[in-house]
PDB file of C-alpha atoms in Angstrom:
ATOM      1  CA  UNK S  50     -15.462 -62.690-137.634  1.00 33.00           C
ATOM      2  CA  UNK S  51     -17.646 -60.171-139.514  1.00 35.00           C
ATOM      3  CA  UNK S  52     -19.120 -56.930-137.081  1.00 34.00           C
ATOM      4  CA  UNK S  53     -21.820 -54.654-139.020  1.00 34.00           C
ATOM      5  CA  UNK S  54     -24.342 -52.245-137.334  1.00 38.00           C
ATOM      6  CA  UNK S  55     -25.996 -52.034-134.047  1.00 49.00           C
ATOM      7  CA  UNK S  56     -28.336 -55.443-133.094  1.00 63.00           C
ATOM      8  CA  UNK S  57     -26.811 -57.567-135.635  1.00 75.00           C
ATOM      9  CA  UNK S  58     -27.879 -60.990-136.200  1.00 85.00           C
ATOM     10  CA  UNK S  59     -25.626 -63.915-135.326  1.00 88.00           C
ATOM     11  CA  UNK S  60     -25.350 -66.132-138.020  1.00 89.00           C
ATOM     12  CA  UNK S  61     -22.968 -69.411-137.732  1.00 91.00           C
ATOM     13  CA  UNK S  62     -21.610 -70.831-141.234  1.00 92.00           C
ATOM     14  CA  UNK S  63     -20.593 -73.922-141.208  1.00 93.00           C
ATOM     15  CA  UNK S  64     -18.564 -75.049-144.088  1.00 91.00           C
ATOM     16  CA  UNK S  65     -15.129 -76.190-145.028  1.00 86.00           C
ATOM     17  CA  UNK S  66     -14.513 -74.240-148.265  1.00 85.00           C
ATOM     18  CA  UNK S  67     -12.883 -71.286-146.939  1.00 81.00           C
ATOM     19  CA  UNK S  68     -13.005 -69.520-150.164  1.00 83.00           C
ATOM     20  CA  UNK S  69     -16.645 -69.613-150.212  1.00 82.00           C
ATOM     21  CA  UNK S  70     -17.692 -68.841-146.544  1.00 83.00           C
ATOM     22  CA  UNK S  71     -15.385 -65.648-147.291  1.00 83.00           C
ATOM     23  CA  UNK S  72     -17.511 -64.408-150.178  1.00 83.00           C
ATOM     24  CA  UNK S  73     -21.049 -65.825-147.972  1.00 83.00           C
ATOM     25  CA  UNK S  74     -18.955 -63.447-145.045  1.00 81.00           C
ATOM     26  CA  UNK S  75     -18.390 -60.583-147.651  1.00 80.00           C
ATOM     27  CA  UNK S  76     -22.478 -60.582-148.978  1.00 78.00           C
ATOM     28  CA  UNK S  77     -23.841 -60.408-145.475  1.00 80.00           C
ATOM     29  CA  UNK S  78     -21.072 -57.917-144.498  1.00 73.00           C
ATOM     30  CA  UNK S  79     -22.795 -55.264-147.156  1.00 68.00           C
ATOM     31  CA  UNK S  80     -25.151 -52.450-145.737  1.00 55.00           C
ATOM     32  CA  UNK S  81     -28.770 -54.313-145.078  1.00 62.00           C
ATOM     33  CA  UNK S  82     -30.972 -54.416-141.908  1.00 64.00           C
ATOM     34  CA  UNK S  83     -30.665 -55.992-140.293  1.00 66.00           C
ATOM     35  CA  UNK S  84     -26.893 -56.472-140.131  1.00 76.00           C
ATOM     36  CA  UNK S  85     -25.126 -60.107-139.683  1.00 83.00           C
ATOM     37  CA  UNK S  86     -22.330 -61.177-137.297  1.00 84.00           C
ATOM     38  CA  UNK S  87     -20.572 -64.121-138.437  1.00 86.00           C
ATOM     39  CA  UNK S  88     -18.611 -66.557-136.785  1.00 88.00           C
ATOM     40  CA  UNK S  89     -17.423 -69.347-139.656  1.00 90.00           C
ATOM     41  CA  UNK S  90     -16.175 -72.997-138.876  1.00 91.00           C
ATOM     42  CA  UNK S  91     -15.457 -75.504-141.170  1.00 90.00           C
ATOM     43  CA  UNK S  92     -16.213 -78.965-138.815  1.00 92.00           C
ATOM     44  CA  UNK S  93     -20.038 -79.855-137.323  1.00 93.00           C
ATOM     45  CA  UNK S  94     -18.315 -80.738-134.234  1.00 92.00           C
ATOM     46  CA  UNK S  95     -16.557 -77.705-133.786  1.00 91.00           C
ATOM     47  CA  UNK S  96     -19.883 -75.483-135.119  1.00 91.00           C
ATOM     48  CA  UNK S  97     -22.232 -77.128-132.299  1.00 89.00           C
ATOM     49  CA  UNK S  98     -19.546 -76.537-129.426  1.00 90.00           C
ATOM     50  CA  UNK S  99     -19.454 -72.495-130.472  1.00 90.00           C
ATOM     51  CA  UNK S 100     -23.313 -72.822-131.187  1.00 89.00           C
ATOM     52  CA  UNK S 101     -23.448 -74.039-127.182  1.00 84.00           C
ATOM     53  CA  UNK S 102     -21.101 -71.053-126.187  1.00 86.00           C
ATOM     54  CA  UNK S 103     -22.000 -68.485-128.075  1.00 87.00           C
ATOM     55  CA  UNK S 104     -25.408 -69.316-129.104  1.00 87.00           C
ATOM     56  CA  UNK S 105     -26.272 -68.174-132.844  1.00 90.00           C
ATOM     57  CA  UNK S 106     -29.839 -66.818-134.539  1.00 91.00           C
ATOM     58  CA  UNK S 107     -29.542 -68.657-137.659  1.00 93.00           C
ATOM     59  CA  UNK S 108     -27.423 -71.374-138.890  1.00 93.00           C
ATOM     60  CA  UNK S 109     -26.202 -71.409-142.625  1.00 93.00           C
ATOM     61  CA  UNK S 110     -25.280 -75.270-143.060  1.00 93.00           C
ATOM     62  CA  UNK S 111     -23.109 -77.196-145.133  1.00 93.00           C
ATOM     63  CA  UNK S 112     -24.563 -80.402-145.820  1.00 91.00           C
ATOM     64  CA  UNK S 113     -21.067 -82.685-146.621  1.00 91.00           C
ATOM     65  CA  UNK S 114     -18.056 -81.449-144.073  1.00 93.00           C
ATOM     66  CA  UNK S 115     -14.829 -83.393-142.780  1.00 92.00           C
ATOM     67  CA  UNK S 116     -16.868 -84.998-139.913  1.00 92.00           C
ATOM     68  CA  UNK S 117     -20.520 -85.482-141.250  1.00 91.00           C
ATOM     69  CA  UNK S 118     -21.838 -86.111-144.952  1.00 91.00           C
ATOM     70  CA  UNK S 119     -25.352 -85.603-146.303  1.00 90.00           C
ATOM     71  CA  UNK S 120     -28.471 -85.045-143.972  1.00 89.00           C
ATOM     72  CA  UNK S 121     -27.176 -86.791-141.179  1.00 90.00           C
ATOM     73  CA  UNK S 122     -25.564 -83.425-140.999  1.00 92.00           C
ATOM     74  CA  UNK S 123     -28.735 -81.865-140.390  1.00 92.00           C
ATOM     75  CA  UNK S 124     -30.442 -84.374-138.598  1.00 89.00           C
ATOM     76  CA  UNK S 125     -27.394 -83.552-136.052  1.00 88.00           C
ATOM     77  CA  UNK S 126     -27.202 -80.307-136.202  1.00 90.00           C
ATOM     78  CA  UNK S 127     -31.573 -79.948-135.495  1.00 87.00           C
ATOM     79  CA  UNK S 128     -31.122 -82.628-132.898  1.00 82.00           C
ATOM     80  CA  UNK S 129     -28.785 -80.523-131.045  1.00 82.00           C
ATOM     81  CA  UNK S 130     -29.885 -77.306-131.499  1.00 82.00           C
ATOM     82  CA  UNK S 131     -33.468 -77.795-132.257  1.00 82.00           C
ATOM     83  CA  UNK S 132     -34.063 -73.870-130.801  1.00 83.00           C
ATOM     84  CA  UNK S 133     -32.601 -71.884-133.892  1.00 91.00           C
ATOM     85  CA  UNK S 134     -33.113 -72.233-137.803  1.00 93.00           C
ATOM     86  CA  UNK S 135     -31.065 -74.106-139.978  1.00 94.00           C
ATOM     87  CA  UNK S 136     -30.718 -72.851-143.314  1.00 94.00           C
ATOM     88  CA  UNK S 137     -28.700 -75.736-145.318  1.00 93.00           C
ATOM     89  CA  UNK S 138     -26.029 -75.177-148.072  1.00 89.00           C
ATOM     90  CA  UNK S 139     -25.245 -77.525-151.301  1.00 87.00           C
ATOM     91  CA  UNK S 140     -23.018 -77.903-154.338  1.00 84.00           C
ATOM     92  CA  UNK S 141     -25.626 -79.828-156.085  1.00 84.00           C
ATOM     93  CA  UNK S 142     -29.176 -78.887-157.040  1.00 85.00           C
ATOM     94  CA  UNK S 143     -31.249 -81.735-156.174  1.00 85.00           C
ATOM     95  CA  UNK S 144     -34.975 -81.231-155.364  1.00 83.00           C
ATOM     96  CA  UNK S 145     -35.211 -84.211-153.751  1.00 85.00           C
ATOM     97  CA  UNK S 146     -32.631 -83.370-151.082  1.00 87.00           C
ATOM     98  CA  UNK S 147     -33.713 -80.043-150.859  1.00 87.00           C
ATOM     99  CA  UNK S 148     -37.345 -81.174-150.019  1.00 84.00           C
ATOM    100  CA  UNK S 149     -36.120 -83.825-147.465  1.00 87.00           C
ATOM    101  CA  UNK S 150     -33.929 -80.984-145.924  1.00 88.00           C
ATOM    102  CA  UNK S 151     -36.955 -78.870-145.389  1.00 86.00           C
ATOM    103  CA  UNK S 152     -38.993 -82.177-143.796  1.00 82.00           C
ATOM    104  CA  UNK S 153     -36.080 -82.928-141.700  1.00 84.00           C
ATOM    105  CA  UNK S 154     -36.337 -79.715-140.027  1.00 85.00           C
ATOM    106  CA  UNK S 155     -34.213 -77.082-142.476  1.00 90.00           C
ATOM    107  CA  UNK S 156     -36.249 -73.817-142.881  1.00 90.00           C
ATOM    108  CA  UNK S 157     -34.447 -73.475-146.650  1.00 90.00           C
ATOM    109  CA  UNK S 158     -32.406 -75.182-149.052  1.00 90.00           C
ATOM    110  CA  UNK S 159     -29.922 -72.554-151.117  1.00 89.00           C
ATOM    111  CA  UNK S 160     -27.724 -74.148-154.205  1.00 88.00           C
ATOM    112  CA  UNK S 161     -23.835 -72.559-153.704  1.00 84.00           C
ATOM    113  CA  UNK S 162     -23.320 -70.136-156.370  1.00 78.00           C
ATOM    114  CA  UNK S 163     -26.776 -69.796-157.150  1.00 80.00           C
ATOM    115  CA  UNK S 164     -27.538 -66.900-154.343  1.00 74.00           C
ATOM    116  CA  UNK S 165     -26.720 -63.466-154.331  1.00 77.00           C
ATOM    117  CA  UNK S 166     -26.452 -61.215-151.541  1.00 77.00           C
ATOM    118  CA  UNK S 167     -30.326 -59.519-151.740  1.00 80.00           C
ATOM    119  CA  UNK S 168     -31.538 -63.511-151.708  1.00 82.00           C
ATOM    120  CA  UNK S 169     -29.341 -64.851-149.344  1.00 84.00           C
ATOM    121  CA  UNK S 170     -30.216 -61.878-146.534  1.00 84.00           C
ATOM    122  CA  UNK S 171     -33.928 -62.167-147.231  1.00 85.00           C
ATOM    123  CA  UNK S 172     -33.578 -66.471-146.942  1.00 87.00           C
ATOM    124  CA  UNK S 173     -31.907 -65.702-143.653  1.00 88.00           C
ATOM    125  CA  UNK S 174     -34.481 -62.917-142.102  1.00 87.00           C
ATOM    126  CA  UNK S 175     -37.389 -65.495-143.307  1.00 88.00           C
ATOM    127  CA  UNK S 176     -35.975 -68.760-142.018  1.00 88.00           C
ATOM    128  CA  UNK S 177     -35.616 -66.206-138.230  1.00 89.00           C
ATOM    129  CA  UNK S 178     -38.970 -65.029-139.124  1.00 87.00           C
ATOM    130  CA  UNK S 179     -40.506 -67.997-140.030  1.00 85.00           C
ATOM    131  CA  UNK S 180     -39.249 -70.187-136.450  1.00 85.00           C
ATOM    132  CA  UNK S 181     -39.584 -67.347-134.473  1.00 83.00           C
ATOM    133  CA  UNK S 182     -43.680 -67.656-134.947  1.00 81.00           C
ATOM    134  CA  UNK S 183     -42.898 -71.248-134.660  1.00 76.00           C
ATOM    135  CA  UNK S 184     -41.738 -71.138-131.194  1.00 74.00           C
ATOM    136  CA  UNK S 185     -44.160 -68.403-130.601  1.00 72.00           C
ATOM    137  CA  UNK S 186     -47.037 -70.022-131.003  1.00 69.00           C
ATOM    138  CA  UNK S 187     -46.015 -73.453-129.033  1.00 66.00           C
ATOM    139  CA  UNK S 188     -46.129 -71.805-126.114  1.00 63.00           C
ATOM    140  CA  UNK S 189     -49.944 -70.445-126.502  1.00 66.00           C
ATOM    141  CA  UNK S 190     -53.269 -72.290-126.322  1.00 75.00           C
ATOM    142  CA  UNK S 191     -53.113 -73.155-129.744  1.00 84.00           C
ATOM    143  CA  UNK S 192     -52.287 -76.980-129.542  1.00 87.00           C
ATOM    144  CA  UNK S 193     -54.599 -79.750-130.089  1.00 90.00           C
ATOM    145  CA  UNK S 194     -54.198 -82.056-126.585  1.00 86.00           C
ATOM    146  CA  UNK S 195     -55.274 -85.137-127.799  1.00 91.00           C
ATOM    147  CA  UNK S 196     -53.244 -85.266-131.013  1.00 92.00           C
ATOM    148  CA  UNK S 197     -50.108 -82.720-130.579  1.00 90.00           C
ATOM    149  CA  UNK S 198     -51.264 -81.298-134.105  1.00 93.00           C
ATOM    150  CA  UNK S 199     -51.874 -77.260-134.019  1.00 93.00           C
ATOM    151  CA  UNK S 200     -55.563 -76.763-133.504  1.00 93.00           C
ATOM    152  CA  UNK S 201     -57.995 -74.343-135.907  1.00 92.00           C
ATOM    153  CA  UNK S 202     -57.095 -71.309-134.210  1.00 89.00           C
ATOM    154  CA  UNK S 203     -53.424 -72.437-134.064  1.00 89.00           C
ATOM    155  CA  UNK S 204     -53.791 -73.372-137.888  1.00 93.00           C
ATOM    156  CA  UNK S 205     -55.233 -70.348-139.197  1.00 91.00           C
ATOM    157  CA  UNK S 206     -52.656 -67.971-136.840  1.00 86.00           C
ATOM    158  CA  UNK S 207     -49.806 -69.802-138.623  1.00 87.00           C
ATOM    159  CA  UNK S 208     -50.912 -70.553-142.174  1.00 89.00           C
ATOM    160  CA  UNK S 209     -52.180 -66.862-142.872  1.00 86.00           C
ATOM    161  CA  UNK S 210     -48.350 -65.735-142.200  1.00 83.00           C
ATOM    162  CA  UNK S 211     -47.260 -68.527-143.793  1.00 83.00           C
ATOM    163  CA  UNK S 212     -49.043 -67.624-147.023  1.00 83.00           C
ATOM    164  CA  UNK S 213     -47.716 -63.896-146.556  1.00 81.00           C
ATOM    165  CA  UNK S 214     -44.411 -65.268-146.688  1.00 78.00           C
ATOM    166  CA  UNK S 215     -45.278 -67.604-150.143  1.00 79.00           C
ATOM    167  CA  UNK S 216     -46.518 -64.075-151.838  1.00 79.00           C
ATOM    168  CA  UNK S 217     -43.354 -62.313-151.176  1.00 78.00           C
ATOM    169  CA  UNK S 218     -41.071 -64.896-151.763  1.00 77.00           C
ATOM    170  CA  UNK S 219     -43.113 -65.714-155.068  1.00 82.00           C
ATOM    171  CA  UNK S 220     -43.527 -69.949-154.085  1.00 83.00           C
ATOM    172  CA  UNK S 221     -46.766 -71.799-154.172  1.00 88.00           C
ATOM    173  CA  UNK S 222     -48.697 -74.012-151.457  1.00 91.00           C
ATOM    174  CA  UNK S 223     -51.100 -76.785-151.378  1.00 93.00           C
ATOM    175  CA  UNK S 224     -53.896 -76.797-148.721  1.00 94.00           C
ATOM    176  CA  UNK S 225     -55.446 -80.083-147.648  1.00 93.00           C
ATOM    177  CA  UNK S 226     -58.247 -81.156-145.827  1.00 94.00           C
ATOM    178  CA  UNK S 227     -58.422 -84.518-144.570  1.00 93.00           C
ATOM    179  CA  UNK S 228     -61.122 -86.654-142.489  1.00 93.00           C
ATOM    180  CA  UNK S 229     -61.046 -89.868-140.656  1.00 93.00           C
ATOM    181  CA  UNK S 230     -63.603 -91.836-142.517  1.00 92.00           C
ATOM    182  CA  UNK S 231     -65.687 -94.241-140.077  1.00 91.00           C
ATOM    183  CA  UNK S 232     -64.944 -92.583-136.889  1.00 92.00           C
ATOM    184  CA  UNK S 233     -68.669 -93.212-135.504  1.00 92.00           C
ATOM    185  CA  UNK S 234     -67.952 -96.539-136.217  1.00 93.00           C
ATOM    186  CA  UNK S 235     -64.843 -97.461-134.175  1.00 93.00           C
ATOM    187  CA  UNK S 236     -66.280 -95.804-131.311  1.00 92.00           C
ATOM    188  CA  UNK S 237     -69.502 -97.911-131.106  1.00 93.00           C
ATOM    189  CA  UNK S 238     -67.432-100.194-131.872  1.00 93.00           C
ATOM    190  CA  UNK S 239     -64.448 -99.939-129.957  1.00 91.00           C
ATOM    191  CA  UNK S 240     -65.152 -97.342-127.322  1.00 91.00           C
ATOM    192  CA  UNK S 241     -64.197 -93.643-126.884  1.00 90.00           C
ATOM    193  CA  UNK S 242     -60.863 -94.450-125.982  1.00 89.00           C
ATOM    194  CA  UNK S 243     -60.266 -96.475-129.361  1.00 91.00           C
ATOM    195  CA  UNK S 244     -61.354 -93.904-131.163  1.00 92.00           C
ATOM    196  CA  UNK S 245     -58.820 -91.694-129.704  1.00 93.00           C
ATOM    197  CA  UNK S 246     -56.372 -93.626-130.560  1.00 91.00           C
ATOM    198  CA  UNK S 247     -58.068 -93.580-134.435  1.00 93.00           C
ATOM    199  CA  UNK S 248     -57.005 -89.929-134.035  1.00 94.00           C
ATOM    200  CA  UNK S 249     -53.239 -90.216-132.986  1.00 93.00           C
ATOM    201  CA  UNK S 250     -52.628 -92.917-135.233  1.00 91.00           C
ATOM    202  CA  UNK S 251     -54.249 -90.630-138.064  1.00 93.00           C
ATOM    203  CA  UNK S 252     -51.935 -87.759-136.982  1.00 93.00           C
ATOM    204  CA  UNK S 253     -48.651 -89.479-137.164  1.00 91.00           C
ATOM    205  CA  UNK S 254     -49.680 -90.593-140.441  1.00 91.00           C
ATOM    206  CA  UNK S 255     -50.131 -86.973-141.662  1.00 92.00           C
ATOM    207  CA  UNK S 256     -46.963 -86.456-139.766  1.00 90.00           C
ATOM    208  CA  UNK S 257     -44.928 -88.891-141.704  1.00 87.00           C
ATOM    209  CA  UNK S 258     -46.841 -88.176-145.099  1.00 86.00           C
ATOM    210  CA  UNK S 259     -45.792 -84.436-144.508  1.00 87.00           C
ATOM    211  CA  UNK S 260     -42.433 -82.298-143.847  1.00 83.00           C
ATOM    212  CA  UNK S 261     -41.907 -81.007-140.610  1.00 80.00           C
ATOM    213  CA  UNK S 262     -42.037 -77.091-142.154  1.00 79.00           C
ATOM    214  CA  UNK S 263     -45.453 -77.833-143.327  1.00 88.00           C
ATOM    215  CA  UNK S 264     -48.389 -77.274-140.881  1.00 92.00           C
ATOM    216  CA  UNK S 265     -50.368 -79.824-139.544  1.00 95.00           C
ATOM    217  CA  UNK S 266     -53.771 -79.104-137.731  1.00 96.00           C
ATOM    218  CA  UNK S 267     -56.376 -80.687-136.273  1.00 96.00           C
ATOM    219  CA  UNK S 268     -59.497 -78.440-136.437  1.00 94.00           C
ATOM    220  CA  UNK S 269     -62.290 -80.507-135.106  1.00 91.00           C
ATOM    221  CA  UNK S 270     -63.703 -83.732-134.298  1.00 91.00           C
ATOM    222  CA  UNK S 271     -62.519 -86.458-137.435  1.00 94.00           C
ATOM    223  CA  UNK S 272     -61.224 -82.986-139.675  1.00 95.00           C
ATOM    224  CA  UNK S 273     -57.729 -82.287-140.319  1.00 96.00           C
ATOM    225  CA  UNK S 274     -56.180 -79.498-142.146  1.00 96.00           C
ATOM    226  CA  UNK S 275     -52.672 -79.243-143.653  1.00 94.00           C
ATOM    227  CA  UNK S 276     -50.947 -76.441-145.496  1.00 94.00           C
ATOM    228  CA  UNK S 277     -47.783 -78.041-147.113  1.00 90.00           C
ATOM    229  CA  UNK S 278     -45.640 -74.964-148.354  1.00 83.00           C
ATOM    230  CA  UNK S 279     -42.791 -74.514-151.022  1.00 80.00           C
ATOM    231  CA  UNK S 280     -44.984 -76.705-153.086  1.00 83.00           C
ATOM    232  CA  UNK S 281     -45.909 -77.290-156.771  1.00 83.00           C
ATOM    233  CA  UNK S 282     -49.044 -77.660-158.288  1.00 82.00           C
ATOM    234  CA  UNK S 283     -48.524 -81.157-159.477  1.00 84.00           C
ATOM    235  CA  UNK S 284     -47.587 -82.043-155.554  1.00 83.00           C
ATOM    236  CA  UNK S 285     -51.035 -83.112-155.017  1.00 83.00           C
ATOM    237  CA  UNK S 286     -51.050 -86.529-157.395  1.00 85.00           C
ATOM    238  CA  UNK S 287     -47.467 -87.059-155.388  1.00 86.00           C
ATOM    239  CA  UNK S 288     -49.474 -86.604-151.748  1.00 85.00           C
ATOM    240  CA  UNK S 289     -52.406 -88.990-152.579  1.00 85.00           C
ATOM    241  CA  UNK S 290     -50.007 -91.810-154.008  1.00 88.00           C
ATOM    242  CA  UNK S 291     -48.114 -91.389-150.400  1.00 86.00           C
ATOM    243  CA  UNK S 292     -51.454 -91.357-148.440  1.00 86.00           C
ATOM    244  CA  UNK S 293     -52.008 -94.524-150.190  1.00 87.00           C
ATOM    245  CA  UNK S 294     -49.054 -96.018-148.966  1.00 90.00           C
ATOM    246  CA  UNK S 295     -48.801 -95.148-145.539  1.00 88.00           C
ATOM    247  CA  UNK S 296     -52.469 -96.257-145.326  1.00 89.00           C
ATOM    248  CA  UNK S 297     -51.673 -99.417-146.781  1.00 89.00           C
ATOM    249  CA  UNK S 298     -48.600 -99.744-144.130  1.00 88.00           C
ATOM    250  CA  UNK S 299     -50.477 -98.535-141.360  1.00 87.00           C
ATOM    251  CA  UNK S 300     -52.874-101.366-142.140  1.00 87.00           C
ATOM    252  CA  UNK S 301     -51.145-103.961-142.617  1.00 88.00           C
ATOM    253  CA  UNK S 302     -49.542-104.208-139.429  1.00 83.00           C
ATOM    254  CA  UNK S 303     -50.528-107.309-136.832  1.00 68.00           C
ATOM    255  CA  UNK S 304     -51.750-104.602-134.082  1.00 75.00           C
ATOM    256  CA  UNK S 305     -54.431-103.094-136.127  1.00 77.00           C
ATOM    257  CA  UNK S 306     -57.969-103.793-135.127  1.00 83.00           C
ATOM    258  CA  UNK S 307     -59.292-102.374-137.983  1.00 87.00           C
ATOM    259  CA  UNK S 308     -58.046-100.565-141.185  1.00 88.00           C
ATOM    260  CA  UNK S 309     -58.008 -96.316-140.892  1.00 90.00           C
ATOM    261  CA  UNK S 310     -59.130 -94.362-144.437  1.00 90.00           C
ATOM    262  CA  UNK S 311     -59.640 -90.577-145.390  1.00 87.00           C
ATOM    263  CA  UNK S 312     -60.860 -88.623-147.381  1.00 89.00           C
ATOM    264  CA  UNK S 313     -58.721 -86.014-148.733  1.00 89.00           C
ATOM    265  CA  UNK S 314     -59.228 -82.515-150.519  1.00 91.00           C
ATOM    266  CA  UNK S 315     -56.762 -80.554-151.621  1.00 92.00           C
ATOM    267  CA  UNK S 316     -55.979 -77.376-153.478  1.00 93.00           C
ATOM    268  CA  UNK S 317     -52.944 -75.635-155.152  1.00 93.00           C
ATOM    269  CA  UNK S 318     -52.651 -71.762-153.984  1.00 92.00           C
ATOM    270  CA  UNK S 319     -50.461 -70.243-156.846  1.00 90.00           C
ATOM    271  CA  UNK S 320     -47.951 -67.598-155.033  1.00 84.00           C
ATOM    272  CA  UNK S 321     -49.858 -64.708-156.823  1.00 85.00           C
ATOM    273  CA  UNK S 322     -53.847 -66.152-155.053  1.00 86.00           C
ATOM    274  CA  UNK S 323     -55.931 -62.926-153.358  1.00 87.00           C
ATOM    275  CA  UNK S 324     -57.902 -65.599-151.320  1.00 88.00           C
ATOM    276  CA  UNK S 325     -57.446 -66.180-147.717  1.00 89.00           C
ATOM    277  CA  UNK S 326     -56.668 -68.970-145.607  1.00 91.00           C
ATOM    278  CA  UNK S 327     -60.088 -69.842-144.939  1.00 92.00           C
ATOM    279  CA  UNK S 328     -61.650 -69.044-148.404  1.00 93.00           C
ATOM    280  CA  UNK S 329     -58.539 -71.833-149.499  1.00 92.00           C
ATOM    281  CA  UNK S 330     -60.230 -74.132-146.830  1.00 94.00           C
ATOM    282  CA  UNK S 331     -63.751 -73.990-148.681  1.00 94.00           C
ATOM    283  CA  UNK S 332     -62.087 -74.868-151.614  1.00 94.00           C
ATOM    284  CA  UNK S 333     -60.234 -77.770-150.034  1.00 93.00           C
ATOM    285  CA  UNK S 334     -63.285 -79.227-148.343  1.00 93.00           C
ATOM    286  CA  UNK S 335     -65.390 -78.560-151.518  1.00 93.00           C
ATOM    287  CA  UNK S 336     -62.662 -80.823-153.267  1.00 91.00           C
ATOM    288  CA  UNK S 337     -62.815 -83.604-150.064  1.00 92.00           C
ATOM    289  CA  UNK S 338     -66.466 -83.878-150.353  1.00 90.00           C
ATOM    290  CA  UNK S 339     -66.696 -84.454-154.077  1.00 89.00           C
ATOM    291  CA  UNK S 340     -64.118 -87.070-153.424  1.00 83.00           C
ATOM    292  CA  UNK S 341     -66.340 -88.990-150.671  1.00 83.00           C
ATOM    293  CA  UNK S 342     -69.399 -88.743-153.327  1.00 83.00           C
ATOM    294  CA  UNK S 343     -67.179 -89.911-156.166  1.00 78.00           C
ATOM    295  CA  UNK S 344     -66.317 -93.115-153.854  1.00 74.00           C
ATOM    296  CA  UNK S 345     -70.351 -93.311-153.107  1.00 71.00           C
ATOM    297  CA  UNK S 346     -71.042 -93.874-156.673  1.00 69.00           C
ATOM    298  CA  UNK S 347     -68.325 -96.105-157.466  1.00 66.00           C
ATOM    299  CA  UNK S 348     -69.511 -98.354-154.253  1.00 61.00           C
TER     300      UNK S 348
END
């Protein structure tokens, strides 16, 4: 156990090479604010029990222990204790795990040997940071009813700090903006009520197109908005080839009364961008709109 200055943190590593939690022990041990506490265990099981006891304000995860291998680890571990960031450790550097880490609930991937002690502190006080405004704003008015998503003023609250934290930790964004094409339709159609449902099922497509760190929003009527962070410029071409095929599985099931399409926007923020949130959204829905007229042409 590792005691440093007044208010530390508590930080739980959980990890089974001793050698290395003691060097992860010794960098957070040096002179920072604020300070880290750390309690080290090297089984899942025996992390969550302590994390139950004890309680913790940031995990530091190794994915492949004695008792759990690869993210089922973290899928655990966030199932359990779904109230504090996970910050998950591994040998290998794999972008692919890393990015379905962060969608299945990690705040941050970190390769071992590949983080110093400056990097690893400010990972830490960003992952707090970052879920602390999470839970924050849950518990305001900020909520879209119908569809669970965050709503504009919930959006633009969250993705403004977001993009704060992209600047200083030097990582790019996308920003999308997404409508429900034919929404007029299905409720002449259909009814209110079926249209509703349009809604919900167009959320949980979002939802499974996206990662759980990125931000999901509802902002009006048959207009979503989504700021995926941690992401690459060419992670746009990947997004619309995944729209595509959650459309085309959404669709194809027995229970649908009639197929769901967008039209989707989107824009890559470089880490270094002066515009805001909104001036991003401008962009986006510039980019949306000369997508629906390209597909008015073509028709």
């Amino acid at each position: 156990l590792v005691t440093m200055a007044n208010d530390p943190c508590k930080a739980l590593l959980i990890a089974d090479d001793l050698t290395y939690a003691r060097i992860l022990q010794e960098r957070l041990s040096q002179e920072a604010t604020p300070a880290f506490h750390v309690q080290c265990t090297d089984r899942l099981q025996s992390g969550l029990e302590w994390f139950a006891k004890e309680g913790a304000d940031v995990v530091l995860l190794d994915l492949h222990l004695p008792d759990s291998q690869g993210l089922e680890t973290l899928i655990k571990a966030h199932a359990q204790a779904p109230e504090v960031p996970i910050v998950v450790l591994s040998g290998v550097d794999d972008d692919t795990v890393a990015l379905e880490a962060v969608r299945r609930g990690a705040q941050d991937f970190l390769v071992k040997g590949q983080v110093d002690a400056g990097r690893l502190r400010r990972v830490l006080r960003y992952a707090m940071e970052r879920h602390r405004m999470q839970e924050s704003l849950r518990g305001l008015a900020l909520i879209d009813d119908l569809t669970g998503l965050y709503n504009r003023r919930g959006f633009l609250n969250l993705a403004a700090h977001h993009m704060k934290l992209a600047r200083r930790t030097q990582r790019g964004s996308v920003l999308a903006c997404a409508d429900l094409d034919g929404l007029k339709q299905i409720n002449d159609t259909f009814g209110h009520r079926e249209g509703d449902q349009a809604l919900i099922g167009t959320a949980g497509i979002l939802r499974k197109m996206f990662r759980t760190s990125d931000i999901l929003a509802r902002i009006g009527g048959d207009e979503f908005t989504i700021l995926a962070i941690q992401a690459s410029e060419d992670s746009t071409g990947v997004l619309m080839t995944r729209l595509d095929d959650h459309l085309t599985r959404h669709n194809a099931q027995a229970s649908c009364r009639y197929p769901l399409s967008f039209s989707l926007g989107m824009v890559y923020i470089d880490h270094d961008s002066s515009l805001s949130i909104e001036e991003c959204m401008i962009k986006a829905d510039a980019a949306l709109y000369e997508q629906k007229r390209g597909r008015k042409a073509h028709a």
